[in-house]
Amino acid sequence: MTTSKVTVVKLVPSENKHLKNISTGEVYEGEIYLAKSLSASDFIEISEEEYQRIKAEVVNDYE
């Protein structure tokens, strides 16, 4: 039997903020758990207004 240590990194945006991946442009409404390949420096906080604008652009791209 073997055991492994697993580290889980959770990012939580500040109040009234959202998270954006600076490499992919993906936005997240709330807290996220990072994949092993990601780090906190891969994300920035964005305002509610920017979050809504990005979401609207994505919806328009699918229409």
PDB file of N, CA and C in Angstrom:
ATOM      1  N   MET A   1       0.846  -1.166   0.000  1.00  0.00           N
ATOM      2  CA  MET A   1       0.000   0.000   0.000  1.00  0.00           C
ATOM      3  C   MET A   1       0.895   1.235   0.000  1.00  0.00           C
ATOM      4  N   THR A   2       0.459   2.262  -0.703  1.00  0.00           N
ATOM      5  CA  THR A   2       1.187   3.530  -0.703  1.00  0.00           C
ATOM      6  C   THR A   2       0.241   4.637  -0.294  1.00  0.00           C
ATOM      7  N   THR A   3       0.819   5.677   0.212  1.00  0.00           N
ATOM      8  CA  THR A   3       0.027   6.861   0.545  1.00  0.00           C
ATOM      9  C   THR A   3       0.591   8.050  -0.213  1.00  0.00           C
ATOM     10  N   SER A   4      -0.258   9.008  -0.448  1.00  0.00           N
ATOM     11  CA  SER A   4       0.160  10.221  -1.147  1.00  0.00           C
ATOM     12  C   SER A   4      -0.401  11.431  -0.432  1.00  0.00           C
ATOM     13  N   LYS A   5       0.351  12.480  -0.470  1.00  0.00           N
ATOM     14  CA  LYS A   5      -0.108  13.745   0.084  1.00  0.00           C
ATOM     15  C   LYS A   5      -0.655  14.581  -1.066  1.00  0.00           C
ATOM     16  N   VAL A   6      -1.850  15.107  -0.902  1.00  0.00           N
ATOM     17  CA  VAL A   6      -2.494  15.916  -1.933  1.00  0.00           C
ATOM     18  C   VAL A   6      -2.691  17.322  -1.382  1.00  0.00           C
ATOM     19  N   THR A   7      -2.259  18.303  -2.154  1.00  0.00           N
ATOM     20  CA  THR A   7      -2.466  19.688  -1.774  1.00  0.00           C
ATOM     21  C   THR A   7      -3.554  20.277  -2.652  1.00  0.00           C
ATOM     22  N   VAL A   8      -4.560  20.837  -2.020  1.00  0.00           N
ATOM     23  CA  VAL A   8      -5.661  21.460  -2.747  1.00  0.00           C
ATOM     24  C   VAL A   8      -5.559  22.966  -2.552  1.00  0.00           C
ATOM     25  N   VAL A   9      -5.571  23.701  -3.666  1.00  0.00           N
ATOM     26  CA  VAL A   9      -5.493  25.157  -3.597  1.00  0.00           C
ATOM     27  C   VAL A   9      -6.840  25.719  -4.039  1.00  0.00           C
ATOM     28  N   LYS A  10      -7.455  26.503  -3.156  1.00  0.00           N
ATOM     29  CA  LYS A  10      -8.743  27.125  -3.451  1.00  0.00           C
ATOM     30  C   LYS A  10      -8.539  28.633  -3.549  1.00  0.00           C
ATOM     31  N   LEU A  11      -9.017  29.224  -4.647  1.00  0.00           N
ATOM     32  CA  LEU A  11      -8.983  30.680  -4.802  1.00  0.00           C
ATOM     33  C   LEU A  11     -10.379  31.222  -4.557  1.00  0.00           C
ATOM     34  N   VAL A  12     -10.462  32.259  -3.761  1.00  0.00           N
ATOM     35  CA  VAL A  12     -11.734  32.907  -3.471  1.00  0.00           C
ATOM     36  C   VAL A  12     -11.579  34.388  -3.789  1.00  0.00           C
ATOM     37  N   PRO A  13     -12.395  34.906  -4.709  1.00  0.00           N
ATOM     38  CA  PRO A  13     -12.278  36.329  -5.035  1.00  0.00           C
ATOM     39  C   PRO A  13     -12.769  37.210  -3.894  1.00  0.00           C
ATOM     40  N   SER A  14     -12.289  38.434  -3.862  1.00  0.00           N
ATOM     41  CA  SER A  14     -12.753  39.407  -2.883  1.00  0.00           C
ATOM     42  C   SER A  14     -14.235  39.681  -3.104  1.00  0.00           C
ATOM     43  N   GLU A  15     -14.858  40.300  -2.132  1.00  0.00           N
ATOM     44  CA  GLU A  15     -16.283  40.620  -2.235  1.00  0.00           C
ATOM     45  C   GLU A  15     -16.553  41.469  -3.483  1.00  0.00           C
ATOM     46  N   ASN A  16     -17.608  41.124  -4.207  1.00  0.00           N
ATOM     47  CA  ASN A  16     -18.029  41.800  -5.445  1.00  0.00           C
ATOM     48  C   ASN A  16     -16.999  41.689  -6.570  1.00  0.00           C
ATOM     49  N   LYS A  17     -16.136  40.696  -6.514  1.00  0.00           N
ATOM     50  CA  LYS A  17     -15.140  40.461  -7.561  1.00  0.00           C
ATOM     51  C   LYS A  17     -15.303  39.048  -8.107  1.00  0.00           C
ATOM     52  N   HIS A  18     -14.702  38.805  -9.254  1.00  0.00           N
ATOM     53  CA  HIS A  18     -14.712  37.504  -9.898  1.00  0.00           C
ATOM     54  C   HIS A  18     -13.292  37.184 -10.338  1.00  0.00           C
ATOM     55  N   LEU A  19     -13.053  35.946 -10.726  1.00  0.00           N
ATOM     56  CA  LEU A  19     -11.719  35.529 -11.141  1.00  0.00           C
ATOM     57  C   LEU A  19     -11.649  35.355 -12.649  1.00  0.00           C
ATOM     58  N   LYS A  20     -10.505  35.733 -13.222  1.00  0.00           N
ATOM     59  CA  LYS A  20     -10.276  35.581 -14.652  1.00  0.00           C
ATOM     60  C   LYS A  20      -8.910  34.940 -14.854  1.00  0.00           C
ATOM     61  N   ASN A  21      -8.873  33.885 -15.669  1.00  0.00           N
ATOM     62  CA  ASN A  21      -7.613  33.245 -16.027  1.00  0.00           C
ATOM     63  C   ASN A  21      -6.932  34.129 -17.063  1.00  0.00           C
ATOM     64  N   ILE A  22      -5.735  34.610 -16.774  1.00  0.00           N
ATOM     65  CA  ILE A  22      -5.075  35.560 -17.672  1.00  0.00           C
ATOM     66  C   ILE A  22      -4.553  34.899 -18.944  1.00  0.00           C
ATOM     67  N   SER A  23      -4.407  33.579 -18.937  1.00  0.00           N
ATOM     68  CA  SER A  23      -3.931  32.882 -20.138  1.00  0.00           C
ATOM     69  C   SER A  23      -5.066  32.555 -21.101  1.00  0.00           C
ATOM     70  N   THR A  24      -6.188  32.086 -20.558  1.00  0.00           N
ATOM     71  CA  THR A  24      -7.289  31.631 -21.410  1.00  0.00           C
ATOM     72  C   THR A  24      -8.412  32.649 -21.551  1.00  0.00           C
ATOM     73  N   GLY A  25      -8.492  33.602 -20.614  1.00  0.00           N
ATOM     74  CA  GLY A  25      -9.579  34.576 -20.635  1.00  0.00           C
ATOM     75  C   GLY A  25     -10.854  34.056 -19.991  1.00  0.00           C
ATOM     76  N   GLU A  26     -10.851  32.810 -19.517  1.00  0.00           N
ATOM     77  CA  GLU A  26     -12.037  32.258 -18.868  1.00  0.00           C
ATOM     78  C   GLU A  26     -12.318  33.016 -17.574  1.00  0.00           C
ATOM     79  N   VAL A  27     -13.614  33.205 -17.278  1.00  0.00           N
ATOM     80  CA  VAL A  27     -14.010  33.894 -16.055  1.00  0.00           C
ATOM     81  C   VAL A  27     -14.813  32.952 -15.167  1.00  0.00           C
ATOM     82  N   TYR A  28     -14.720  33.190 -13.870  1.00  0.00           N
ATOM     83  CA  TYR A  28     -15.368  32.347 -12.878  1.00  0.00           C
ATOM     84  C   TYR A  28     -16.122  33.234 -11.901  1.00  0.00           C
ATOM     85  N   GLU A  29     -17.336  32.815 -11.592  1.00  0.00           N
ATOM     86  CA  GLU A  29     -18.198  33.628 -10.737  1.00  0.00           C
ATOM     87  C   GLU A  29     -17.739  33.648  -9.286  1.00  0.00           C
ATOM     88  N   GLY A  30     -17.299  32.504  -8.781  1.00  0.00           N
ATOM     89  CA  GLY A  30     -16.933  32.425  -7.369  1.00  0.00           C
ATOM     90  C   GLY A  30     -15.642  31.673  -7.164  1.00  0.00           C
ATOM     91  N   GLU A  31     -15.592  30.959  -6.050  1.00  0.00           N
ATOM     92  CA  GLU A  31     -14.373  30.240  -5.691  1.00  0.00           C
ATOM     93  C   GLU A  31     -14.098  29.107  -6.671  1.00  0.00           C
ATOM     94  N   ILE A  32     -12.823  28.816  -6.816  1.00  0.00           N
ATOM     95  CA  ILE A  32     -12.406  27.716  -7.690  1.00  0.00           C
ATOM     96  C   ILE A  32     -11.297  26.925  -7.002  1.00  0.00           C
ATOM     97  N   TYR A  33     -11.188  25.655  -7.383  1.00  0.00           N
ATOM     98  CA  TYR A  33     -10.105  24.794  -6.932  1.00  0.00           C
ATOM     99  C   TYR A  33      -9.162  24.615  -8.108  1.00  0.00           C
ATOM    100  N   LEU A  34      -7.898  24.890  -7.893  1.00  0.00           N
ATOM    101  CA  LEU A  34      -6.939  24.888  -8.994  1.00  0.00           C
ATOM    102  C   LEU A  34      -6.480  23.492  -9.378  1.00  0.00           C
ATOM    103  N   ALA A  35      -6.388  23.280 -10.684  1.00  0.00           N
ATOM    104  CA  ALA A  35      -5.768  22.065 -11.199  1.00  0.00           C
ATOM    105  C   ALA A  35      -4.279  22.108 -10.866  1.00  0.00           C
ATOM    106  N   LYS A  36      -3.650  20.975 -10.875  1.00  0.00           N
ATOM    107  CA  LYS A  36      -2.222  20.888 -10.540  1.00  0.00           C
ATOM    108  C   LYS A  36      -1.375  21.774 -11.449  1.00  0.00           C
ATOM    109  N   SER A  37      -1.830  21.957 -12.689  1.00  0.00           N
ATOM    110  CA  SER A  37      -1.058  22.729 -13.670  1.00  0.00           C
ATOM    111  C   SER A  37      -1.223  24.245 -13.525  1.00  0.00           C
ATOM    112  N   LEU A  38      -2.079  24.685 -12.603  1.00  0.00           N
ATOM    113  CA  LEU A  38      -2.340  26.123 -12.438  1.00  0.00           C
ATOM    114  C   LEU A  38      -1.825  26.628 -11.104  1.00  0.00           C
ATOM    115  N   SER A  39      -1.632  27.952 -11.039  1.00  0.00           N
ATOM    116  CA  SER A  39      -1.253  28.585  -9.773  1.00  0.00           C
ATOM    117  C   SER A  39      -2.064  29.863  -9.608  1.00  0.00           C
ATOM    118  N   ALA A  40      -2.039  30.415  -8.427  1.00  0.00           N
ATOM    119  CA  ALA A  40      -2.794  31.636  -8.141  1.00  0.00           C
ATOM    120  C   ALA A  40      -2.367  32.782  -9.057  1.00  0.00           C
ATOM    121  N   SER A  41      -1.117  32.787  -9.483  1.00  0.00           N
ATOM    122  CA  SER A  41      -0.632  33.868 -10.345  1.00  0.00           C
ATOM    123  C   SER A  41      -1.213  33.796 -11.756  1.00  0.00           C
ATOM    124  N   ASP A  42      -1.921  32.714 -12.074  1.00  0.00           N
ATOM    125  CA  ASP A  42      -2.577  32.592 -13.378  1.00  0.00           C
ATOM    126  C   ASP A  42      -3.913  33.323 -13.419  1.00  0.00           C
ATOM    127  N   PHE A  43      -4.330  33.907 -12.299  1.00  0.00           N
ATOM    128  CA  PHE A  43      -5.635  34.536 -12.194  1.00  0.00           C
ATOM    129  C   PHE A  43      -5.535  35.971 -11.694  1.00  0.00           C
ATOM    130  N   ILE A  44      -6.506  36.777 -12.133  1.00  0.00           N
ATOM    131  CA  ILE A  44      -6.658  38.136 -11.615  1.00  0.00           C
ATOM    132  C   ILE A  44      -8.105  38.311 -11.186  1.00  0.00           C
ATOM    133  N   GLU A  45      -8.333  39.275 -10.331  1.00  0.00           N
ATOM    134  CA  GLU A  45      -9.697  39.617  -9.950  1.00  0.00           C
ATOM    135  C   GLU A  45     -10.229  40.661 -10.922  1.00  0.00           C
ATOM    136  N   ILE A  46     -11.506  40.512 -11.274  1.00  0.00           N
ATOM    137  CA  ILE A  46     -12.147  41.490 -12.150  1.00  0.00           C
ATOM    138  C   ILE A  46     -13.434  41.973 -11.484  1.00  0.00           C
ATOM    139  N   SER A  47     -13.904  43.124 -11.924  1.00  0.00           N
ATOM    140  CA  SER A  47     -15.117  43.708 -11.354  1.00  0.00           C
ATOM    141  C   SER A  47     -16.359  42.986 -11.868  1.00  0.00           C
ATOM    142  N   GLU A  48     -17.466  43.219 -11.209  1.00  0.00           N
ATOM    143  CA  GLU A  48     -18.752  42.680 -11.644  1.00  0.00           C
ATOM    144  C   GLU A  48     -19.086  43.145 -13.058  1.00  0.00           C
ATOM    145  N   GLU A  49     -18.790  44.413 -13.354  1.00  0.00           N
ATOM    146  CA  GLU A  49     -19.087  44.965 -14.680  1.00  0.00           C
ATOM    147  C   GLU A  49     -18.307  44.241 -15.773  1.00  0.00           C
ATOM    148  N   GLU A  50     -17.013  44.016 -15.532  1.00  0.00           N
ATOM    149  CA  GLU A  50     -16.203  43.312 -16.530  1.00  0.00           C
ATOM    150  C   GLU A  50     -16.663  41.868 -16.672  1.00  0.00           C
ATOM    151  N   TYR A  51     -17.012  41.229 -15.562  1.00  0.00           N
ATOM    152  CA  TYR A  51     -17.514  39.862 -15.588  1.00  0.00           C
ATOM    153  C   TYR A  51     -18.776  39.769 -16.455  1.00  0.00           C
ATOM    154  N   GLN A  52     -19.716  40.690 -16.251  1.00  0.00           N
ATOM    155  CA  GLN A  52     -20.967  40.684 -17.022  1.00  0.00           C
ATOM    156  C   GLN A  52     -20.696  40.953 -18.506  1.00  0.00           C
ATOM    157  N   ARG A  53     -19.755  41.840 -18.801  1.00  0.00           N
ATOM    158  CA  ARG A  53     -19.418  42.146 -20.191  1.00  0.00           C
ATOM    159  C   ARG A  53     -18.842  40.915 -20.898  1.00  0.00           C
ATOM    160  N   ILE A  54     -17.948  40.221 -20.222  1.00  0.00           N
ATOM    161  CA  ILE A  54     -17.339  39.019 -20.806  1.00  0.00           C
ATOM    162  C   ILE A  54     -18.394  37.934 -21.006  1.00  0.00           C
ATOM    163  N   LYS A  55     -19.270  37.739 -20.016  1.00  0.00           N
ATOM    164  CA  LYS A  55     -20.332  36.743 -20.153  1.00  0.00           C
ATOM    165  C   LYS A  55     -21.239  37.072 -21.329  1.00  0.00           C
ATOM    166  N   ALA A  56     -21.577  38.350 -21.508  1.00  0.00           N
ATOM    167  CA  ALA A  56     -22.441  38.760 -22.620  1.00  0.00           C
ATOM    168  C   ALA A  56     -21.760  38.490 -23.957  1.00  0.00           C
ATOM    169  N   GLU A  57     -20.465  38.725 -24.045  1.00  0.00           N
ATOM    170  CA  GLU A  57     -19.719  38.451 -25.280  1.00  0.00           C
ATOM    171  C   GLU A  57     -19.755  36.970 -25.618  1.00  0.00           C
ATOM    172  N   VAL A  58     -19.614  36.117 -24.621  1.00  0.00           N
ATOM    173  CA  VAL A  58     -19.627  34.676 -24.833  1.00  0.00           C
ATOM    174  C   VAL A  58     -20.997  34.239 -25.339  1.00  0.00           C
ATOM    175  N   VAL A  59     -22.052  34.757 -24.717  1.00  0.00           N
ATOM    176  CA  VAL A  59     -23.413  34.415 -25.146  1.00  0.00           C
ATOM    177  C   VAL A  59     -23.630  34.865 -26.585  1.00  0.00           C
ATOM    178  N   ASN A  60     -23.194  36.059 -26.930  1.00  0.00           N
ATOM    179  CA  ASN A  60     -23.356  36.572 -28.302  1.00  0.00           C
ATOM    180  C   ASN A  60     -22.587  35.740 -29.312  1.00  0.00           C
ATOM    181  N   ASP A  61     -21.445  35.195 -28.912  1.00  0.00           N
ATOM    182  CA  ASP A  61     -20.647  34.363 -29.804  1.00  0.00           C
ATOM    183  C   ASP A  61     -21.369  33.056 -30.148  1.00  0.00           C
ATOM    184  N   TYR A  62     -22.239  32.582 -29.248  1.00  0.00           N
ATOM    185  CA  TYR A  62     -22.955  31.335 -29.478  1.00  0.00           C
ATOM    186  C   TYR A  62     -24.271  31.536 -30.225  1.00  0.00           C
ATOM    187  N   GLU A  63     -24.711  32.754 -30.365  1.00  0.00           N
ATOM    188  CA  GLU A  63     -25.984  33.020 -31.050  1.00  0.00           C
ATOM    189  C   GLU A  63     -25.810  33.149 -32.533  1.00  0.00           C
TER     190      GLU A  63
END
